Coordinates of C-alpha atoms in Angstrom, one line a residue:
Chain N
X1 CA 53.8 71.2 179.9
X2 CA 54.2 68.6 177.0
X3 CA 56.7 68.7 174.5
X4 CA 55.9 66.4 171.1
X5 CA 59.0 65.0 169.1
X6 CA 58.3 64.2 165.3
X7 CA 61.0 61.4 164.8
X8 CA 62.0 59.6 161.7
X9 CA 63.2 56.2 161.0
X10 CA 65.4 57.1 158.3
X11 CA 67.2 54.8 155.4
X12 CA 71.1 54.8 154.7
X13 CA 72.2 53.5 151.5
X14 CA 74.8 50.6 151.8
X15 CA 77.8 51.3 149.4
X16 CA 76.9 49.6 146.4
X17 CA 73.1 50.1 146.2
X18 CA 70.9 49.6 143.8
X19 CA 67.7 51.7 142.6
X20 CA 64.3 49.7 141.6
X21 CA 63.9 48.3 138.2
X22 CA 60.7 51.1 137.7
X23 CA 63.3 54.0 139.4
X24 CA 60.8 54.8 141.6
X25 CA 62.9 54.4 145.0
X26 CA 66.0 52.5 146.5
X27 CA 65.8 49.0 146.2
X28 CA 65.1 47.9 150.1
X29 CA 67.5 45.6 150.3
X30 CA 70.6 48.1 150.3
X31 CA 68.9 50.4 152.8
X32 CA 69.9 50.6 156.2
X33 CA 67.4 52.2 158.7
X34 CA 68.5 54.5 161.4
X35 CA 67.0 57.5 163.8
X36 CA 67.3 60.5 162.3
X37 CA 70.3 62.6 163.2
X38 CA 68.6 65.7 163.8
X39 CA 65.9 64.2 165.9
X40 CA 68.7 62.6 168.0
X41 CA 69.0 66.3 168.9
X42 CA 65.7 67.3 169.2
X43 CA 64.7 64.7 171.1
X44 CA 67.9 66.0 173.6
X45 CA 66.8 69.4 174.1
X46 CA 63.3 68.2 174.9
X47 CA 65.0 65.4 177.9
X48 CA 67.0 68.7 178.7
X49 CA 63.9 70.4 179.7
X50 CA 62.5 67.9 181.2
X51 CA 65.3 67.4 183.5
X52 CA 66.2 70.8 184.5
X53 CA 62.2 70.9 185.9
X54 CA 63.1 67.5 187.9
X55 CA 61.1 65.3 184.8
X56 CA 57.5 66.1 187.3
X57 CA 55.8 68.6 185.2
X58 CA 57.6 68.1 181.9
X59 CA 56.3 65.3 179.4
X60 CA 58.2 64.3 176.3
X61 CA 56.2 61.8 173.5
X62 CA 57.8 61.0 170.8
X63 CA 56.0 60.4 167.7
X64 CA 56.4 59.1 164.1
X65 CA 55.0 58.3 160.8
X66 CA 56.2 54.8 159.5
X67 CA 55.6 50.8 159.7
X68 CA 55.9 48.9 162.0
X69 CA 60.3 49.2 161.9
X70 CA 59.6 52.5 162.8
X71 CA 58.9 51.8 166.1
X72 CA 63.1 51.2 166.4
X73 CA 63.4 55.1 166.0
X74 CA 60.7 56.1 168.7
X75 CA 62.5 53.2 171.4
X76 CA 66.0 54.7 170.1
X77 CA 64.3 57.8 171.8
X78 CA 62.0 56.6 174.6
X79 CA 66.1 54.7 175.7
X80 CA 66.8 57.8 176.9
X81 CA 63.5 59.4 178.2
X82 CA 60.2 59.5 178.0
X83 CA 57.2 57.1 179.1
X84 CA 55.6 56.4 176.0
X85 CA 55.5 57.0 172.2
X86 CA 53.4 57.1 169.3
X87 CA 53.4 55.9 165.5
X88 CA 50.9 56.1 162.5
X89 CA 50.9 54.2 160.0
X90 CA 49.1 51.9 157.5
X91 CA 48.8 51.2 153.3
X92 CA 47.1 54.8 152.3
X93 CA 50.1 56.6 153.9
X94 CA 52.5 55.1 151.7
X95 CA 53.6 57.6 149.3
X96 CA 53.5 60.4 151.6
X97 CA 55.7 63.5 150.8
X98 CA 56.8 65.1 153.5
X99 CA 53.7 67.8 153.4
X100 CA 51.0 64.6 153.7
X101 CA 53.4 63.7 156.6
X102 CA 53.2 66.8 158.0
X103 CA 49.1 66.7 158.2
X104 CA 49.4 63.1 159.8
X105 CA 51.5 64.7 162.8
X106 CA 49.5 68.3 163.2
X107 CA 46.4 65.5 163.4
X108 CA 48.6 64.1 166.2
X109 CA 49.3 66.9 167.8
X110 CA 46.0 68.5 168.1
X111 CA 44.9 65.2 169.7
X112 CA 47.6 65.8 172.3
X113 CA 47.4 68.9 173.3
X114 CA 51.3 69.8 173.4
X115 CA 53.0 73.3 174.4
X116 CA 56.0 73.4 172.0
X117 CA 57.3 70.9 169.3
X118 CA 60.8 70.6 168.6
X119 CA 60.8 69.0 164.9
X120 CA 64.2 67.8 163.3
X121 CA 65.7 70.7 160.9
X122 CA 65.8 68.5 158.6
X123 CA 66.2 64.6 157.6
X124 CA 69.4 63.2 156.3
X125 CA 67.4 60.7 153.8
X126 CA 65.6 63.0 151.6
X127 CA 66.9 66.6 153.1
X128 CA 63.4 68.5 152.0
X129 CA 63.5 70.2 155.4
X130 CA 59.9 71.2 155.4
X131 CA 58.4 68.8 157.8
X132 CA 58.5 71.4 161.1
X133 CA 57.2 73.9 159.1
X134 CA 54.7 72.3 156.7
X135 CA 53.3 71.0 160.6
X136 CA 53.5 74.8 161.4
X137 CA 51.2 75.9 158.7
X138 CA 48.4 73.2 159.0
X139 CA 48.0 74.3 163.1
X140 CA 48.4 78.1 162.5
X141 CA 51.1 78.3 164.9
X142 CA 54.0 80.1 165.6
X143 CA 57.4 78.3 164.0
X144 CA 61.1 78.6 163.2
X145 CA 63.4 76.9 161.6
X146 CA 66.9 76.2 161.9
X147 CA 66.8 76.7 166.0
X148 CA 70.5 75.6 167.7
X149 CA 70.0 77.9 170.8
X150 CA 67.0 77.4 172.8
X151 CA 65.8 79.2 175.9
X152 CA 62.5 77.3 177.5
X153 CA 61.0 76.7 180.9
X154 CA 57.7 75.1 181.4
X155 CA 54.3 78.3 181.8
X156 CA 56.9 80.3 179.9
X157 CA 54.8 82.2 177.0
X158 CA 57.6 82.8 174.8
X159 CA 60.2 81.4 173.8
X160 CA 63.7 83.2 173.2
X161 CA 65.3 81.3 170.4
X162 CA 68.9 81.7 167.8
X163 CA 68.2 80.9 164.1
X164 CA 71.3 79.8 162.9
X165 CA 71.6 81.9 159.3
X166 CA 74.1 81.2 156.6
X167 CA 78.1 82.6 157.1
X168 CA 78.3 82.0 160.8
X169 CA 75.3 84.4 161.7
X170 CA 72.8 84.1 164.0
X171 CA 69.0 85.7 164.4
X172 CA 68.1 85.8 167.8
X173 CA 64.6 86.1 168.4
X174 CA 61.6 85.7 170.6
X175 CA 58.8 83.6 169.7
X176 CA 54.8 83.1 170.6
X177 CA 54.3 79.6 172.4
X178 CA 52.4 77.5 171.4
X179 CA 54.8 76.6 168.5
X180 CA 56.6 74.6 166.5
X181 CA 60.7 74.6 166.3
X182 CA 62.9 73.2 163.7
X183 CA 66.4 72.5 165.7
X184 CA 69.3 72.3 164.3
X185 CA 72.3 70.3 164.9
X186 CA 74.6 71.3 167.4
X187 CA 72.3 72.8 169.8
X188 CA 73.8 70.4 172.2
X189 CA 75.4 67.1 172.7
X190 CA 73.0 64.3 172.8
X191 CA 73.5 61.1 175.2
X192 CA 74.1 58.0 174.5
X193 CA 71.6 55.3 175.8
X194 CA 72.6 53.4 178.7
X195 CA 72.1 49.7 178.6
X196 CA 69.2 50.0 181.2
X197 CA 67.7 52.6 179.6
X198 CA 67.8 50.9 176.7
X199 CA 66.0 47.9 178.3
X200 CA 63.1 49.8 179.9
X201 CA 62.7 50.6 176.4
X202 CA 61.1 48.2 174.8
X203 CA 58.5 47.9 177.5
X204 CA 57.5 51.2 176.8
X205 CA 54.0 51.5 175.5
X206 CA 53.8 52.4 172.0
X207 CA 50.6 53.5 170.6
X208 CA 49.6 52.4 166.8
X209 CA 47.0 54.7 165.1
X210 CA 46.2 54.6 161.1
X211 CA 44.7 58.2 159.5
X212 CA 41.4 57.3 160.2
X213 CA 41.7 57.1 164.0
X214 CA 43.0 60.8 163.9
X215 CA 40.4 61.7 162.1
X216 CA 42.3 62.4 157.9
X217 CA 40.3 60.7 155.1
X218 CA 42.1 58.9 152.4
X219 CA 42.7 61.5 150.0
X220 CA 44.3 63.5 152.9
X221 CA 47.1 61.1 152.9
X222 CA 49.7 59.8 150.0
X223 CA 50.1 60.5 147.3
X224 CA 46.5 62.4 146.6
X225 CA 47.7 64.2 149.8
X226 CA 50.5 65.5 148.8
X227 CA 52.8 68.7 147.3
X228 CA 54.7 66.5 145.2
X229 CA 55.2 63.0 143.6
X230 CA 58.5 61.5 143.1
X231 CA 58.6 60.8 139.6
X232 CA 61.9 58.7 138.7
X233 CA 64.9 58.5 141.0
X234 CA 68.6 58.7 138.7
X235 CA 72.0 57.8 139.3
X236 CA 73.8 61.4 138.8
X237 CA 76.0 61.3 136.8
X238 CA 80.1 60.5 138.3
X239 CA 82.4 63.5 138.7
X240 CA 85.3 64.0 136.5
X241 CA 87.4 63.0 139.4
X242 CA 91.0 61.4 138.6
X243 CA 90.8 58.6 140.8
X244 CA 94.8 57.7 141.9
X245 CA 95.2 53.9 142.3
X246 CA 98.0 52.2 144.2
X247 CA 99.1 50.7 148.1
X248 CA 98.5 53.5 150.1
X249 CA 102.5 54.6 149.7
X250 CA 102.0 54.7 145.9
X251 CA 99.2 57.2 146.1
X252 CA 100.3 59.0 148.7
X253 CA 103.7 59.7 146.7
X254 CA 101.3 60.4 143.5
X255 CA 99.4 62.8 146.2
X256 CA 102.5 64.8 146.9
X257 CA 103.6 65.5 143.5
X258 CA 100.5 66.8 142.8
X259 CA 100.3 68.8 146.1
X260 CA 103.9 70.1 145.4
X261 CA 103.1 71.0 142.0
X262 CA 99.8 72.9 142.5
X263 CA 102.0 74.8 145.2
X264 CA 104.6 75.5 143.1
X265 CA 107.7 73.9 144.7
X266 CA 107.6 71.3 142.8
Chain X
X1 CA 47.4 81.5 135.5
X2 CA 50.1 82.8 134.0
X3 CA 53.3 84.1 134.7
X4 CA 57.0 83.8 137.2
X5 CA 57.7 85.0 140.2
X6 CA 60.8 85.2 142.0
X7 CA 61.0 86.1 145.7
X8 CA 64.1 87.9 146.0
X9 CA 66.3 87.8 149.9
X10 CA 68.5 90.6 151.3
X11 CA 70.0 90.6 154.6
X12 CA 71.3 92.9 156.4
X13 CA 71.5 96.0 153.8
X14 CA 72.5 93.7 150.6
X15 CA 70.6 92.1 148.3
X16 CA 71.8 87.9 147.8
X17 CA 73.3 86.3 145.3
X18 CA 71.0 83.8 145.2
X19 CA 68.0 86.4 144.6
X20 CA 69.8 86.9 141.2
X21 CA 70.2 83.1 140.4
X22 CA 66.7 82.5 140.9
X23 CA 65.9 85.4 138.3
X24 CA 68.1 83.2 135.8
X25 CA 66.6 80.1 136.5
X26 CA 62.8 81.5 135.9
X27 CA 64.4 83.7 132.9
X28 CA 65.1 80.0 131.3
X29 CA 61.2 78.4 132.1
X30 CA 60.1 82.4 130.6
X31 CA 62.1 81.8 127.3
X32 CA 59.8 78.0 127.1
X33 CA 56.2 79.2 128.3
X34 CA 56.9 82.9 127.0
X35 CA 55.5 84.0 130.5
X36 CA 56.1 87.3 132.1
X37 CA 58.9 87.6 135.0
X38 CA 58.2 89.6 138.5
X39 CA 60.3 89.9 140.8
X40 CA 58.9 90.8 144.6
X41 CA 61.2 92.4 147.2
X42 CA 60.2 93.1 150.6
X43 CA 61.9 95.8 152.8
X44 CA 61.5 98.4 154.7
X45 CA 62.5 101.0 151.7
X46 CA 61.9 98.9 149.0
X47 CA 63.6 101.0 146.6
X48 CA 67.2 100.2 148.2
X49 CA 66.7 97.1 146.4
X50 CA 64.4 97.5 143.5
X51 CA 66.9 99.5 140.8
X52 CA 69.4 96.2 141.3
X53 CA 66.6 93.8 140.3
X54 CA 66.0 95.2 137.1
X55 CA 67.9 93.1 135.2
X56 CA 67.5 91.7 131.7
X57 CA 64.3 89.6 131.2
X58 CA 62.1 90.9 134.7
X59 CA 59.5 92.2 133.2
X60 CA 57.9 93.4 136.6
X61 CA 59.2 94.6 140.0
X62 CA 57.2 94.4 143.0
X63 CA 57.6 96.3 145.7
X64 CA 56.2 95.3 149.6
X65 CA 57.4 98.1 151.8
X66 CA 57.4 96.2 155.3
X67 CA 57.9 97.7 158.4
X68 CA 60.9 96.3 159.3
X69 CA 64.1 95.6 156.5
X70 CA 65.3 92.0 158.3
X71 CA 63.3 89.0 157.1
X72 CA 60.2 88.8 159.3
X73 CA 58.5 85.3 159.0
X74 CA 55.2 86.2 159.4
X75 CA 55.4 89.4 157.3
X76 CA 57.0 87.4 154.6
X77 CA 54.0 84.6 155.1
X78 CA 51.3 87.2 154.5
X79 CA 52.9 89.0 152.3
X80 CA 53.8 86.6 149.6
X81 CA 50.9 84.1 150.0
X82 CA 48.5 87.4 149.3
X83 CA 50.7 88.4 146.2
X84 CA 50.3 84.7 145.0
X85 CA 46.3 84.9 145.7
X86 CA 46.0 88.1 143.1
X87 CA 48.7 87.5 140.8
X88 CA 48.4 83.4 140.1
X89 CA 52.0 82.3 139.0
X90 CA 52.6 79.3 137.4
X91 CA 55.8 79.0 139.3
X92 CA 57.8 80.9 142.0
X93 CA 61.1 80.6 143.0
X94 CA 63.1 81.2 146.1
X95 CA 66.3 81.5 147.2
X96 CA 66.8 77.6 149.4
X97 CA 68.2 80.1 152.3
X98 CA 67.9 79.5 155.8
X99 CA 65.3 82.4 155.7
X100 CA 62.9 80.2 152.4
X101 CA 63.1 77.2 155.1
X102 CA 60.9 79.2 157.9
X103 CA 58.6 80.2 155.0
X104 CA 58.1 78.3 152.4
X105 CA 56.8 75.2 153.3
X106 CA 54.7 77.2 155.1
X107 CA 53.0 79.1 152.2
X108 CA 52.9 76.3 150.0
X109 CA 51.0 74.2 152.9
X110 CA 48.7 77.5 153.1
X111 CA 48.0 77.5 149.3
X112 CA 48.0 73.8 148.6
X113 CA 50.9 74.6 146.0
X114 CA 52.9 72.1 144.7
X115 CA 56.3 72.1 146.8
X116 CA 60.0 71.1 146.5
X117 CA 62.8 72.3 148.3
X118 CA 66.8 72.7 147.2
X119 CA 65.7 72.0 143.3
X120 CA 68.5 72.4 141.0
X121 CA 67.2 71.4 138.0
X122 CA 63.7 72.9 136.5
X123 CA 62.1 72.2 133.3
X124 CA 59.1 71.4 131.8
X125 CA 58.4 67.7 130.1
X126 CA 55.8 68.7 127.7
X127 CA 53.1 71.0 129.9
X128 CA 54.3 69.4 132.9
X129 CA 56.9 70.9 135.5
X130 CA 59.9 68.3 136.4
X131 CA 62.2 69.7 139.3
X132 CA 64.9 67.9 140.5
X133 CA 66.8 67.7 143.5
X134 CA 69.1 65.4 145.3
X135 CA 68.3 62.7 147.6
X136 CA 70.9 60.1 150.4
X137 CA 73.7 62.3 150.7
X138 CA 74.2 63.4 147.1
X139 CA 74.4 59.8 146.1
X140 CA 70.7 59.6 144.3
X141 CA 68.8 62.4 142.2
X142 CA 65.2 62.5 142.3
X143 CA 62.8 63.9 139.9
X144 CA 59.6 65.7 141.2
X145 CA 56.2 66.0 139.7
X146 CA 53.2 67.7 141.1
X147 CA 49.9 66.6 139.3
X148 CA 47.2 68.5 139.0
X149 CA 48.6 71.4 141.2
X150 CA 48.4 74.7 139.0
X151 CA 50.9 76.9 141.3
X152 CA 54.1 75.5 142.0
X153 CA 56.8 77.1 144.7
X154 CA 60.4 75.6 144.3
X155 CA 63.0 76.7 146.7
X156 CA 66.1 76.7 144.6
X157 CA 70.0 75.7 145.4
X158 CA 72.0 78.2 145.3
X159 CA 75.4 78.1 143.1
X160 CA 73.6 76.3 140.4
X161 CA 72.6 79.0 138.2
X162 CA 74.8 81.9 137.6
X163 CA 73.7 85.4 138.9
X164 CA 71.5 87.7 136.3
X165 CA 72.7 90.5 134.9
X166 CA 72.5 93.1 131.9
X167 CA 69.9 96.1 132.5
X168 CA 66.1 95.6 132.1
X169 CA 63.2 97.3 131.8
X170 CA 61.0 96.3 134.1
X171 CA 57.7 98.3 135.4
X172 CA 58.0 99.1 139.3
X173 CA 54.7 97.7 141.0
X174 CA 53.8 97.9 144.7
X175 CA 51.6 95.9 146.5
X176 CA 49.9 96.4 150.2
X177 CA 51.1 94.1 152.8
X178 CA 47.9 92.5 154.1
X179 CA 47.0 92.6 157.5
X180 CA 47.9 89.7 159.6
X181 CA 49.6 88.9 163.4
X182 CA 52.9 89.0 164.5
X183 CA 54.4 85.8 166.6
X184 CA 57.6 86.4 166.3
X185 CA 60.1 89.0 166.8
X186 CA 63.6 89.7 166.4
X187 CA 65.8 90.6 169.2
X188 CA 69.6 91.3 167.1
X189 CA 71.5 89.5 164.9
X190 CA 74.3 88.0 166.3
X191 CA 77.7 88.2 164.4
X192 CA 80.5 85.4 164.5
X193 CA 83.2 84.9 166.4
X194 CA 85.9 86.8 165.4
X195 CA 88.4 84.8 163.1
X196 CA 89.9 82.9 166.1
X197 CA 93.1 82.2 165.3
X198 CA 92.9 81.8 161.4
X199 CA 91.1 83.2 158.8
X200 CA 90.4 80.3 156.4
X201 CA 88.4 82.9 154.0
X202 CA 91.9 84.3 153.6
X203 CA 93.7 80.9 152.9
X204 CA 94.9 79.5 149.9
X205 CA 96.5 76.1 150.5
X206 CA 93.0 74.2 153.0
X207 CA 93.4 71.0 154.6
X208 CA 90.2 70.1 156.0
X209 CA 89.2 67.3 158.1
X210 CA 85.6 65.6 158.4
X211 CA 84.1 62.8 160.8
X212 CA 86.4 60.6 158.8
X213 CA 88.9 61.8 161.5
X214 CA 86.7 59.6 164.4
X215 CA 87.7 60.9 167.7
X216 CA 89.4 64.3 169.2
X217 CA 92.3 63.0 170.1
X218 CA 93.7 62.7 166.1
X219 CA 93.2 66.0 165.5
X220 CA 96.4 67.3 166.4
X221 CA 98.2 64.9 163.9
X222 CA 96.7 66.9 161.3
X223 CA 97.1 70.0 162.4
X224 CA 100.8 69.1 162.4
X225 CA 100.5 67.5 158.6
X226 CA 99.1 70.7 157.2
X227 CA 101.8 72.6 159.2
X228 CA 104.6 70.6 157.6
X229 CA 102.8 71.1 154.1
X230 CA 101.9 74.6 154.4
X231 CA 98.3 74.3 155.0
X232 CA 95.6 75.2 156.8
X233 CA 93.4 73.8 158.8
X234 CA 89.8 73.5 158.3
X235 CA 86.8 70.9 159.2
X236 CA 83.4 70.3 158.1
X237 CA 80.3 70.8 160.4
X238 CA 80.1 67.5 163.1
X239 CA 84.0 68.7 163.7
X240 CA 83.0 71.9 165.0
X241 CA 80.1 70.6 166.2
X242 CA 82.0 68.4 168.4
X243 CA 84.7 71.9 170.1
X244 CA 87.2 69.4 168.0
X245 CA 88.3 72.7 166.6
X246 CA 87.0 76.5 166.7
X247 CA 83.6 77.2 164.8
X248 CA 85.8 79.6 163.0
X249 CA 87.5 76.7 161.1
X250 CA 84.1 75.5 159.8
X251 CA 83.2 75.7 156.1
X252 CA 80.3 75.5 154.5
X253 CA 76.7 76.9 154.6
X254 CA 76.6 77.8 158.3
X255 CA 80.6 78.1 158.4
X256 CA 82.5 80.1 156.2
X257 CA 83.6 80.3 152.0
X258 CA 86.8 79.4 151.3
X259 CA 87.4 82.4 148.9
X260 CA 90.9 82.5 148.5
X261 CA 91.2 79.0 148.5
X262 CA 93.3 77.2 145.1
X263 CA 93.8 73.6 146.4
X264 CA 91.6 72.2 148.6
X265 CA 92.2 68.5 150.7
X266 CA 89.2 67.3 151.9
X267 CA 90.0 63.9 154.5
X268 CA 87.0 61.8 155.4
X269 CA 84.4 64.5 154.6
X270 CA 81.9 63.2 152.3
X271 CA 80.6 65.9 151.5
X272 CA 77.4 67.2 152.2
X273 CA 75.2 70.0 150.7
X274 CA 76.1 72.3 153.3
X275 CA 79.8 71.7 153.3
X276 CA 80.0 71.8 149.3
X277 CA 78.4 75.1 149.2
X278 CA 81.7 76.4 151.2
X279 CA 84.3 74.7 149.0
X280 CA 83.0 73.6 145.7
X281 CA 84.2 76.3 143.7
X282 CA 88.1 75.3 144.7
X283 CA 90.0 74.7 141.4
X284 CA 91.6 72.0 142.6
X285 CA 89.7 69.7 145.0
X286 CA 91.7 66.5 146.2
X287 CA 89.1 63.7 148.5
X288 CA 90.6 61.2 150.3
X289 CA 87.6 58.7 151.8
X290 CA 87.1 55.5 152.0
X291 CA 83.8 55.3 150.8
X292 CA 84.4 55.0 147.1
X293 CA 80.3 56.5 146.5
X294 CA 81.2 59.7 148.8
X295 CA 79.4 62.7 147.3
X296 CA 82.6 64.8 147.8
X297 CA 84.3 62.8 144.6
X298 CA 81.7 64.5 142.4
X299 CA 83.4 67.9 142.6
X300 CA 86.8 66.8 143.6
X301 CA 89.3 66.8 140.9
X302 CA 92.1 64.2 142.5
X303 CA 90.5 61.3 144.6
X304 CA 91.6 58.7 146.5
X305 CA 89.9 56.0 148.1
X306 CA 91.7 54.6 151.2
X307 CA 92.0 54.8 155.0
X308 CA 92.8 58.4 155.9
X309 CA 95.0 58.0 158.4
X310 CA 97.3 55.8 155.9
X311 CA 97.0 58.1 153.7
X312 CA 98.4 60.8 156.5
X313 CA 100.9 58.9 157.7
X314 CA 102.4 58.9 154.3
X315 CA 102.1 62.5 153.8
X316 CA 103.7 62.7 156.9
X317 CA 106.6 61.4 155.9
X318 CA 107.1 63.2 152.4
X319 CA 106.4 66.4 153.7
X320 CA 108.7 65.7 156.9

């Protein structure tokens, strides 16, 4: 059994970030990169299935779309398990929206022929929450989003999943395999990588492919291959919050007054 | 290529408010571009919902009879996909709900439609549709456009538009479900575990803790502090996911909405859109966070930029 896990190196903002002058994005000097939080959970879920089956018969492969720095995201995964990763990138991919990224990932999936794909429900930077289901659309595979419980064993033709709905409600359902599942936070408790694992991951193989290598044309990727385009990014207007200033004691004293007044006990 | 289409949504026999909010959003576009407004409803008995959708501005209600009443992803994709192909609307609005997270990206991808999720601003600049959504934990707004797309599908953020009201004069029509294959099977709904020790939906005063409290050992001091203040303790998702507080204490989209809350103190909660969905209506929100850019400040009435443990220590003395 093979489980393919698309992961993303996400950008987090520094405290004092600035936008690019042309308004198309954030000045990269103010970005820190890390593995998307959701992908930590989807990768963990794959590792658990691998370990529950002795690791002999189950292969877990992380794949990402991104420039060389995105190798970090793959190695963070490989530090916890798995033997190889795949990264797709070239200049034409720049400007791709999640749908174009999904088209790339779908091609990798066609090459790798996994039995199931675990995507993160969303990424914490742009939060589109669409890539996993876009992949399923390209492949024509069954799919479920916001999965917070999974029962799946090698050789199964169906998986049982819970979808986390609004207000604490869940839906239990079965889904035919192969399938793309978008995994939600809280489905498991991701492990920390061991120092030994981190060291070993540095030597694990990362296959680097271009969009041409996987059989895509130039206009399948980038802005041409996308369903949306970023027109500009803007800073939202600041809220109307009254910011309470002073030392911690002064701030707390003022807060106490406000709270007591609101409680009608002042 | 004409018309606006809203896909309504219901859960366990009730239309969701988000469906009516989408109608309001569509009605604004209708006014601007003079297009007809269609609302589709998929259900085992669409007439259970169709009358409630007959609201001011709706021109047509399209009833799609489905084998099951609850959401079924394959049914939705087949029916809505076929409906869009036949009617060729310019804009399709659906709630940004967990159900839509499953089907909307698939329909958009298959149809090669313009697509954006979690949209809270929709306008035309000339003839060009522009959708606004947030990124980077709400700290930045991104405006998207859809070059060369005649049809654009948008999922609309909840609580952005007021639910549509006023009685309408819509024509009722029917659309037949096309042939399709089912790859998923609904088994059952699992209701949230009953309240646990408290029902936060009825609390008037809430003190909620988030990632900022850093460690499970710190939970107890906030329980004690809240108790001395006469507040009920709630939390954001990471605290419940870690098992530091029961899920019944979680505020937000996948947790509870604090419907009766009057004062909400958010300590160490940066304010994800999912969390804010459960509390942004509260009239008196007090945010304590060390990050001055935390998005929780954008909806707070009072803000304190500080180390939350220092503030908690002081409050403990003040409420002793």
